[in-house]
Structures are given as C-alpha cells and as structure tokens.
PDB file of N, CA and C in Angstrom:
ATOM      1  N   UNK A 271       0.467  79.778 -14.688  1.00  0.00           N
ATOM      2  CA  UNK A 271       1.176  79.023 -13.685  1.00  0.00           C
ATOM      3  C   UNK A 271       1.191  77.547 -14.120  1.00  0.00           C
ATOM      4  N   UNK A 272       2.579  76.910 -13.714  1.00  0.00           N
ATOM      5  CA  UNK A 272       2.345  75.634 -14.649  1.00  0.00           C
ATOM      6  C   UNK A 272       2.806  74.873 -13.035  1.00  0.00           C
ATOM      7  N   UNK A 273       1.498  73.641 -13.525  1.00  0.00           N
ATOM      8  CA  UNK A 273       1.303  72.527 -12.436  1.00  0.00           C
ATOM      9  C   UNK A 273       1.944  71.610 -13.472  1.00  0.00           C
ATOM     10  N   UNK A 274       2.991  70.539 -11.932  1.00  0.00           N
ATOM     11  CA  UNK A 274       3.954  69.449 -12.206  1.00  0.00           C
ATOM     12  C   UNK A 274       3.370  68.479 -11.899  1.00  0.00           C
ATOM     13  N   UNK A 275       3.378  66.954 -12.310  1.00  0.00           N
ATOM     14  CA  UNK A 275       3.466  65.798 -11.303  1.00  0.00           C
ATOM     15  C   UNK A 275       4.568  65.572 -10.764  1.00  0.00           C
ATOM     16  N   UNK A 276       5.270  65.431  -9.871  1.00  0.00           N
ATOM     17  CA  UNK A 276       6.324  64.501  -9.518  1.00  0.00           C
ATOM     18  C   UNK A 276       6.325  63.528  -8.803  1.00  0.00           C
ATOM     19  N   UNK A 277       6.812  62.850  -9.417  1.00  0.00           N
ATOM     20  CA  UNK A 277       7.304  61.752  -8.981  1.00  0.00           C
ATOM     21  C   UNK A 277       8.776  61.524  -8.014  1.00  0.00           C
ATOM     22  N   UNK A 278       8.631  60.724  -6.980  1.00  0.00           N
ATOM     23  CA  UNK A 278       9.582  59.997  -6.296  1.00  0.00           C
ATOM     24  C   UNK A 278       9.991  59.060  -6.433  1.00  0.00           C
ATOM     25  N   UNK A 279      11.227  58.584  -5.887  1.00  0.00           N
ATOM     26  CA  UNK A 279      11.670  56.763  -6.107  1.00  0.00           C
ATOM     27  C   UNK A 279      11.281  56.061  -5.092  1.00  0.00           C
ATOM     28  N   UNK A 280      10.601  56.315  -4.463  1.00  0.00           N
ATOM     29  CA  UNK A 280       9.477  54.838  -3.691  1.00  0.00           C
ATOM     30  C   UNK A 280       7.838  55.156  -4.869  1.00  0.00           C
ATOM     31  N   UNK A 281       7.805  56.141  -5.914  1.00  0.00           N
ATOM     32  CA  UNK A 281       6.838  55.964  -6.814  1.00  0.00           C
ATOM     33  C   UNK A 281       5.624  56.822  -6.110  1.00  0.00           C
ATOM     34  N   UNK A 282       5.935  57.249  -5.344  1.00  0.00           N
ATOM     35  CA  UNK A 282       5.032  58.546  -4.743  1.00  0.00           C
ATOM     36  C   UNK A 282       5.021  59.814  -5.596  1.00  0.00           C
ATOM     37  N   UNK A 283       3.771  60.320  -5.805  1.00  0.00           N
ATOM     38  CA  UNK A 283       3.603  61.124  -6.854  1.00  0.00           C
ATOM     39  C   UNK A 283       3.072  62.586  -5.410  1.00  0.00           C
ATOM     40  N   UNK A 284       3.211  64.150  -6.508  1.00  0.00           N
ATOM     41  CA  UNK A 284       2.599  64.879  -5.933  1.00  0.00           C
ATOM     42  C   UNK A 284       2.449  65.738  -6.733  1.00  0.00           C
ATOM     43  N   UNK A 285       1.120  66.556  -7.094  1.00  0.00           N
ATOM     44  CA  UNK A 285       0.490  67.070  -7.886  1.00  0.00           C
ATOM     45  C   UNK A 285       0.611  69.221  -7.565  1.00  0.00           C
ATOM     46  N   UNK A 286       1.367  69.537  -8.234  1.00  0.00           N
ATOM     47  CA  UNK A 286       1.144  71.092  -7.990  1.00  0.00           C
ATOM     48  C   UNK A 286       2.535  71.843  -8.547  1.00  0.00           C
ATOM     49  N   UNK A 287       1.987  72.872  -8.134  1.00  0.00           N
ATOM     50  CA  UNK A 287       3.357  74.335  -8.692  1.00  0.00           C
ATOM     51  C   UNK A 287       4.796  73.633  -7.873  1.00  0.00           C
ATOM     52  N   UNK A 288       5.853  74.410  -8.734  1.00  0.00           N
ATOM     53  CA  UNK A 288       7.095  73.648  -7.753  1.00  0.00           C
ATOM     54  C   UNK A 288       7.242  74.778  -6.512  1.00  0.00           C
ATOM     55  N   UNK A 289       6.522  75.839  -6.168  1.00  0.00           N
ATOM     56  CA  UNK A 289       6.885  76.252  -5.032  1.00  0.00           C
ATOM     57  C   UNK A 289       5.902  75.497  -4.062  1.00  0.00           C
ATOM     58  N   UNK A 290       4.596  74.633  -4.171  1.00  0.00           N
ATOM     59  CA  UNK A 290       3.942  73.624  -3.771  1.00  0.00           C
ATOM     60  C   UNK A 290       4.548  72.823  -2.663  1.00  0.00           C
ATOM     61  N   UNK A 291       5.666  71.825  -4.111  1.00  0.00           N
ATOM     62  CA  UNK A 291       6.202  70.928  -3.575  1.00  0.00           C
ATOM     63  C   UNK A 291       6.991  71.206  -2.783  1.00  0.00           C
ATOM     64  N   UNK A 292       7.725  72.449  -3.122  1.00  0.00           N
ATOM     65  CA  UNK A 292       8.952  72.921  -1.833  1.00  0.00           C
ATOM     66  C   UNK A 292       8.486  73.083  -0.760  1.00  0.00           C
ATOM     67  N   UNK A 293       6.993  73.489  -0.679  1.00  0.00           N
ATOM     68  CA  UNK A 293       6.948  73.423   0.870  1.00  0.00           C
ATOM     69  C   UNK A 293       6.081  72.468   1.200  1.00  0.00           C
ATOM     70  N   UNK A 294       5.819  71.335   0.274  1.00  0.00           N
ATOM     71  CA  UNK A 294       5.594  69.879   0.963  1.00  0.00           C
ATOM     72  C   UNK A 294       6.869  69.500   1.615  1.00  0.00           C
ATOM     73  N   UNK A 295       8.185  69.409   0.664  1.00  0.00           N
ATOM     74  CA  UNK A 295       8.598  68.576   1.535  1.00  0.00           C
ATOM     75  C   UNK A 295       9.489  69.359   2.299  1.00  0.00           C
ATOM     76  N   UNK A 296       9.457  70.650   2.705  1.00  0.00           N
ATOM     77  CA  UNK A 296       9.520  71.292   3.739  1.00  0.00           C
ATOM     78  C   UNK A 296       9.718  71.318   5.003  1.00  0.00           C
ATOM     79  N   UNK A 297       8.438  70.469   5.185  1.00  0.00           N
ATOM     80  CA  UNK A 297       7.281  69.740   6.098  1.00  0.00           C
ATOM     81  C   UNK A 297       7.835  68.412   6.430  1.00  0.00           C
ATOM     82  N   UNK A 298       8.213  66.991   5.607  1.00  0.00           N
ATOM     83  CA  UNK A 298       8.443  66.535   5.664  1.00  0.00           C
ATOM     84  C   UNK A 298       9.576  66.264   6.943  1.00  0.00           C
ATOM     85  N   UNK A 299       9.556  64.767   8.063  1.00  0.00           N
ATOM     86  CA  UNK A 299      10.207  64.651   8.579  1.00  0.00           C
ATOM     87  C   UNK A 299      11.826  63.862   8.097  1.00  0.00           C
ATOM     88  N   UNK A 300      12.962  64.195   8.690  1.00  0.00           N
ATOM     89  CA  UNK A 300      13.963  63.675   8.085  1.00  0.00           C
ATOM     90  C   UNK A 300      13.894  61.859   7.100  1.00  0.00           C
ATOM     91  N   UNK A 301      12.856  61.244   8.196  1.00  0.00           N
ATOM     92  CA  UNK A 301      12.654  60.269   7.726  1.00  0.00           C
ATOM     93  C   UNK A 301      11.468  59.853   6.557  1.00  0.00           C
ATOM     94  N   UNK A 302      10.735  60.668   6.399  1.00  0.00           N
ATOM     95  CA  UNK A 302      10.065  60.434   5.259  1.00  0.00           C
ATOM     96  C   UNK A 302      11.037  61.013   4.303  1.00  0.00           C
ATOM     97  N   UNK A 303      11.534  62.062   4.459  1.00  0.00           N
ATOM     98  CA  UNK A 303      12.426  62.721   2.891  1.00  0.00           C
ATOM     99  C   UNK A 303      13.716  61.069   2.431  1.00  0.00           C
ATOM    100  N   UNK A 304      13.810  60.161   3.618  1.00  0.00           N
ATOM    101  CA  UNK A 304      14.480  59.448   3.435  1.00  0.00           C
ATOM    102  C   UNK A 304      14.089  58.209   2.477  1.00  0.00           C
ATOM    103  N   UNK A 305      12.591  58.046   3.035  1.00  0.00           N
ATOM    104  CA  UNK A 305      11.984  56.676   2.371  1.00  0.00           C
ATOM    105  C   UNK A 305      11.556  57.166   1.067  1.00  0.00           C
ATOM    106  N   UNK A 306      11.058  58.729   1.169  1.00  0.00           N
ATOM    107  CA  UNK A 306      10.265  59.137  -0.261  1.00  0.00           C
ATOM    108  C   UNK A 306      11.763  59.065  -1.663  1.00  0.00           C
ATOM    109  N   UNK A 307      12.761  59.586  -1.519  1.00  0.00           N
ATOM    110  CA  UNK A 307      13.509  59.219  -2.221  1.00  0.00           C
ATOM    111  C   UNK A 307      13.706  60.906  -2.607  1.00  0.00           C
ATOM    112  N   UNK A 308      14.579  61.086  -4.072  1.00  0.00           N
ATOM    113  CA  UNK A 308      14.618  61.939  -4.468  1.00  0.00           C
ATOM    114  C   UNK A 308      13.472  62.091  -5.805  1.00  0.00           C
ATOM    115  N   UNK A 309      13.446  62.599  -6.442  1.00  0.00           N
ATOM    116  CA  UNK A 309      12.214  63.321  -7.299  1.00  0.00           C
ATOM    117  C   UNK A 309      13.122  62.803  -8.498  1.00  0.00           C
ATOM    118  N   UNK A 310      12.500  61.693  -9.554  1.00  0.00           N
ATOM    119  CA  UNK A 310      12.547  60.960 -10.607  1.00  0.00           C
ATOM    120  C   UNK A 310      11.812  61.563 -11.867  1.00  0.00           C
ATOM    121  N   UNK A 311      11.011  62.079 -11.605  1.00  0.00           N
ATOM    122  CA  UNK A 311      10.681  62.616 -12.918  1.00  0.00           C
ATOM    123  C   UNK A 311       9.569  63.948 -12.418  1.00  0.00           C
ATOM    124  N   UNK A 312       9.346  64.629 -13.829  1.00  0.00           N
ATOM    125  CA  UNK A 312       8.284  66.160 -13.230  1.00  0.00           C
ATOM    126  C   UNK A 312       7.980  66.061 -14.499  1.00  0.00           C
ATOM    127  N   UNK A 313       6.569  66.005 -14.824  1.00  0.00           N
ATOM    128  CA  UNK A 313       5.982  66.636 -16.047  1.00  0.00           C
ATOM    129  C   UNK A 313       4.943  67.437 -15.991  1.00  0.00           C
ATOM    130  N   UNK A 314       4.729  68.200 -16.671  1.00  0.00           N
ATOM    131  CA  UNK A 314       3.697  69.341 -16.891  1.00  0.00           C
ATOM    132  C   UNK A 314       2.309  68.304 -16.968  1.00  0.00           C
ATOM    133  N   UNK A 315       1.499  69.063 -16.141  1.00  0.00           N
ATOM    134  CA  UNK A 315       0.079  68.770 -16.017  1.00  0.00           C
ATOM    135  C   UNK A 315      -0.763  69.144 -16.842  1.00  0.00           C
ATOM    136  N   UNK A 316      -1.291  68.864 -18.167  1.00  0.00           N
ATOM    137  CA  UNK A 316      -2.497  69.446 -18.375  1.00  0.00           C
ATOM    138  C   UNK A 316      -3.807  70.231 -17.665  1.00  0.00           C
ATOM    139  N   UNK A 317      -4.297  71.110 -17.565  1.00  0.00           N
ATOM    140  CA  UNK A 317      -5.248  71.886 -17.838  1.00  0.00           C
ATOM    141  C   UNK A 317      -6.384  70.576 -17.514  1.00  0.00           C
ATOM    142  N   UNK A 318      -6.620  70.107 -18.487  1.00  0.00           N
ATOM    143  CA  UNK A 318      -7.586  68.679 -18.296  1.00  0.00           C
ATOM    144  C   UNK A 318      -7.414  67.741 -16.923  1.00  0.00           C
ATOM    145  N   UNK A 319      -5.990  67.124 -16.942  1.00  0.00           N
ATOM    146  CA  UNK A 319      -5.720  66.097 -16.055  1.00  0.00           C
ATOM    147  C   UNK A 319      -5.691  66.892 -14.815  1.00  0.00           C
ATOM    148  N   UNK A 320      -5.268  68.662 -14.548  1.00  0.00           N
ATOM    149  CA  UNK A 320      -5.100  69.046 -13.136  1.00  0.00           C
ATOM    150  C   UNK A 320      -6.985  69.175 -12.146  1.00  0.00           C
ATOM    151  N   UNK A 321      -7.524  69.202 -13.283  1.00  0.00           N
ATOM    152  CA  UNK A 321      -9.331  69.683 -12.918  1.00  0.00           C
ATOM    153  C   UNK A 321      -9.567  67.976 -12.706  1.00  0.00           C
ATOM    154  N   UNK A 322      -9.257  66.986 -13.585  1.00  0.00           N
ATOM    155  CA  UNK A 322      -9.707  65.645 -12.955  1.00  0.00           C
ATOM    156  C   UNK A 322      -9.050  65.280 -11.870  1.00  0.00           C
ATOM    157  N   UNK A 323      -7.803  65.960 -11.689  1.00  0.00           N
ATOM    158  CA  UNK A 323      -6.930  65.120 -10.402  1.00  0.00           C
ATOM    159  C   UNK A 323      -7.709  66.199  -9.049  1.00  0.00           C
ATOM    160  N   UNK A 324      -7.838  67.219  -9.523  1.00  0.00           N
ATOM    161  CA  UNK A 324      -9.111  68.153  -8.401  1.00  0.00           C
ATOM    162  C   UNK A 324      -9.814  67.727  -8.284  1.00  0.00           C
ATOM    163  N   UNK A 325     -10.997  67.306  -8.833  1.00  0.00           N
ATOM    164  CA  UNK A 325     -12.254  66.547  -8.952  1.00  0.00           C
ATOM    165  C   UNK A 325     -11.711  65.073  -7.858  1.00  0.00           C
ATOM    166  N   UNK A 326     -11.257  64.520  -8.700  1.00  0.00           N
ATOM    167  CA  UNK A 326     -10.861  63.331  -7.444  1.00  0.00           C
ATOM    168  C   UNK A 326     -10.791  63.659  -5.907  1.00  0.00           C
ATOM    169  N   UNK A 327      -9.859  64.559  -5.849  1.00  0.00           N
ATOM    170  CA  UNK A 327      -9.523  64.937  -4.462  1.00  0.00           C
ATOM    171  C   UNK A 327     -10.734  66.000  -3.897  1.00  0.00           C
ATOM    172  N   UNK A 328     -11.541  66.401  -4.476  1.00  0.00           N
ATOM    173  CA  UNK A 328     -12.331  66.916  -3.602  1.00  0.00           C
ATOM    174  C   UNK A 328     -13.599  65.966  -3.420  1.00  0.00           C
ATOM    175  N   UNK A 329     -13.940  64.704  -4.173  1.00  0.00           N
ATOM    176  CA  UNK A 329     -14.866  63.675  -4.250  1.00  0.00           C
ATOM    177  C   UNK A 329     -14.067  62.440  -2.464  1.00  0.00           C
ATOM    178  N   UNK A 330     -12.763  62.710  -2.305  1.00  0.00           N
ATOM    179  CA  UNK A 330     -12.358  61.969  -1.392  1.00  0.00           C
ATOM    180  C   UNK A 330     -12.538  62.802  -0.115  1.00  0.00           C
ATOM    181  N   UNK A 331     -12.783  64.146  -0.050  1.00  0.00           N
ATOM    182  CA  UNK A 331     -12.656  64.876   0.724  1.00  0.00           C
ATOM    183  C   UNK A 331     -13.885  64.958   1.291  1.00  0.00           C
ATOM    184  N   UNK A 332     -15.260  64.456   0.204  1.00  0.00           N
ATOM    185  CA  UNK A 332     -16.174  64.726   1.047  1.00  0.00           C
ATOM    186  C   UNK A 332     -16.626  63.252   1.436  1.00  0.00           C
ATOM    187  N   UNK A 333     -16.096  62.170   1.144  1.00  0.00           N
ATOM    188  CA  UNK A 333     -16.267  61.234   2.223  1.00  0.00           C
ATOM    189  C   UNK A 333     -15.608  60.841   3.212  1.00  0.00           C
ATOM    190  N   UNK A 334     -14.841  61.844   3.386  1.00  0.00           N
ATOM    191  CA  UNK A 334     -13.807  61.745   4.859  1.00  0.00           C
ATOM    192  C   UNK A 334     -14.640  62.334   5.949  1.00  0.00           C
TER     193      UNK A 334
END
C-alpha cells in the first residue's frame, strides 16, 4: 500500500493512502475545501519518513 503526502495551496499537508485523503476531505466543510485549496503536489512516502511522521503523531497524542 503506498502512503502520499499531499499537499494543498494554503501549504497544508496530509499524510496517508489516497482513499485516506478522500475521506478526509469528505468530511471537510464547504468552507474549509475552500480555504484548503486544491491538492498541489502528492509524493510517495517512504517506509522511513511514514514510521517518523507516526512516531511524531503518536508522541503529540500522548501529550494531549
């Protein structure tokens, strides 16, 4: 399974599979899909960078 970054044009990034993102912005209200922009770039995630960008997010998760 291959994990994307994408990127938006307000520079908002989101990390996962593209059926992920489809149902991020899913979710999304008319007005965020407005400010977030359309999707500027997608590159394949390393293996490496997807376990550090995990690691991050579960290190933020436990000081919430």
């Amino acid at each position: 399974m291959k994990r994307y970054e994408f990127t938006f044009e307000n520079g908002c990034t989101y990390n996962g599979t593209i059926s992920d993102k489809n149902e991020f912005v899913k979710h999304l209200t008319k007005r965020e899909k407005s400010e977030m922009g359309k999707i500027v770039s997608k590159r394949v995630l390393t293996d490496r960078e997807w376990n550090a960008w995990e690691n991050e997010v579960d290190a933020f998760l436990a000081t919430v």
